[in-house]
Amino acid sequence: MSKQKQAQLRNSVKTFAGSDRRASIIQLLNTVLPFFLLWFLAYQSLAVSVWLTLALAVVTSGFVIRIFIIFHDCTHGSFFQGSKANRIVGTITGIITLFAFEKWKRDHAIHHATSSNLDKRGTGDVWVMTVEEYKAASFWGRLAYRLYRNPFVMFGLGPIYLFLIANRFNRKGARKKEKMNTYLINASIVLIYALLIWAIGWQAFLIIQLPILFISGSLGIWLFYVQHQFEDSYFENEAEWDYVKAAVDGSSYYKLPKVMQWLTGNIGYHHVHHLSPRVPNYRLEEAHESTPPLQKATTITLKTSLQSIRFRLYDEASRTFVSFREVKALLKNQKTNLKLNAGKTSFQEE
């Protein structure tokens, strides 16, 4: 795609940027209110059956994801026109989802500015090693990476680390505004949770809240993971990296059933979002449908997205993701060839 066409593509999507106050308020009402109602019903259902409570917790976790998308839009300044409104709503939704608004806003901005850039990995993204990096890594480096990429660790322990550690502590060198926002959100969470435990008891609170957080956290990590980890995903070194290609070719279109698309706030249109982060979530589908070049983005479904679990390393040579098994076979063949070449050299010397 030429630079001129890239500019035209970005400009065509920019027409969908900018919030609609009415649409934003409606989304707040049809997302936050049902969340609180479902949480209350989950508590009431404890008198009937704990299994009914868990079933309601699963549904509630879907609304937590939708609340996170509102939080996410606020960090981009796309949910409301004013920065103050975005900051207030972002902080409140951050309390509900256990995310520090200012901290995540900074990290996520870096993610957008460096997504798919092999020379600028490490902030706000999923850890990706190239095949060559993995081959050059120490035993402990490989072990750490294999553990990180293990589905049980990433989607099982990942939410625990995210909620209890990553989102609770400020980075070194954080500005005062960022620190104070994290402190405010942490204090609010402690206060609200303490009041709930006092009101309904710690057993009831844990039975309801833990499944909600764990399920929403696991699904949230999955959404973030799968939309940048697909077979033909775009990765490039700094010298060749291109923002538009990183957005359109390095982010997928996750085609989900309508109910799931609604609960996930249209985040499946991730290629549109990366191309123009100021497009609010409720206009992403419209932008996709109105822009033919975007419809050529890599499309994945619930079924095909499961293949991404085996994608562990990025191979710069073939420009695709490969599994640990494929790399193991490659390393084995290289060792065999080295031994054969060494044997030939010795024989020739004799």
mmCIF file of C-alpha atoms in Angstrom, residues 4 6 16 21 34 39 54 68-69 75 95 100 109 120-121 195 202 236 247 268 272 274 276 289 293 344 346:
data_model
loop_
_atom_site.group_PDB
_atom_site.id
_atom_site.type_symbol
_atom_site.label_atom_id
_atom_site.label_comp_id
_atom_site.label_asym_id
_atom_site.label_seq_id
_atom_site.Cartn_x
_atom_site.Cartn_y
_atom_site.Cartn_z
ATOM 1 C CA GLN A 4 -0.867 8.114 -0.446
ATOM 2 C CA GLN A 6 -2.317 4.882 3.613
ATOM 3 C CA PHE A 16 -15.751 8.223 12.585
ATOM 4 C CA ARG A 21 -22.505 12.224 24.143
ATOM 5 C CA PRO A 34 -27.055 -4.193 34.502
ATOM 6 C CA TRP A 39 -24.261 -8.496 41.146
ATOM 7 C CA LEU A 54 -21.945 -18.889 39.740
ATOM 8 C CA PHE A 68 -13.491 -2.207 30.689
ATOM 9 C CA ILE A 69 -14.056 -1.191 27.062
ATOM 10 C CA THR A 75 -7.904 6.318 28.250
ATOM 11 C CA ILE A 95 -12.358 1.039 40.256
ATOM 12 C CA ALA A 100 -5.407 2.160 37.401
ATOM 13 C CA ALA A 109 -0.527 4.653 24.531
ATOM 14 C CA LYS A 120 10.281 -1.489 20.863
ATOM 15 C CA ARG A 121 8.623 -4.354 22.697
ATOM 16 C CA LEU A 195 -18.041 -2.263 53.057
ATOM 17 C CA TRP A 202 -16.627 -12.421 53.342
ATOM 18 C CA GLU A 236 8.879 -5.477 11.655
ATOM 19 C CA ALA A 247 -2.665 -1.458 12.583
ATOM 20 C CA GLY A 268 -13.111 -7.434 17.693
ATOM 21 C CA VAL A 272 -9.948 -0.255 13.063
ATOM 22 C CA HIS A 274 -5.411 0.565 16.089
ATOM 23 C CA SER A 276 -7.658 5.326 14.686
ATOM 24 C CA GLU A 289 -18.304 -1.590 7.100
ATOM 25 C CA PRO A 293 -9.763 -1.793 2.523
ATOM 26 C CA LYS A 344 33.450 -33.859 7.271
ATOM 27 C CA SER A 346 37.937 -33.881 10.424
#
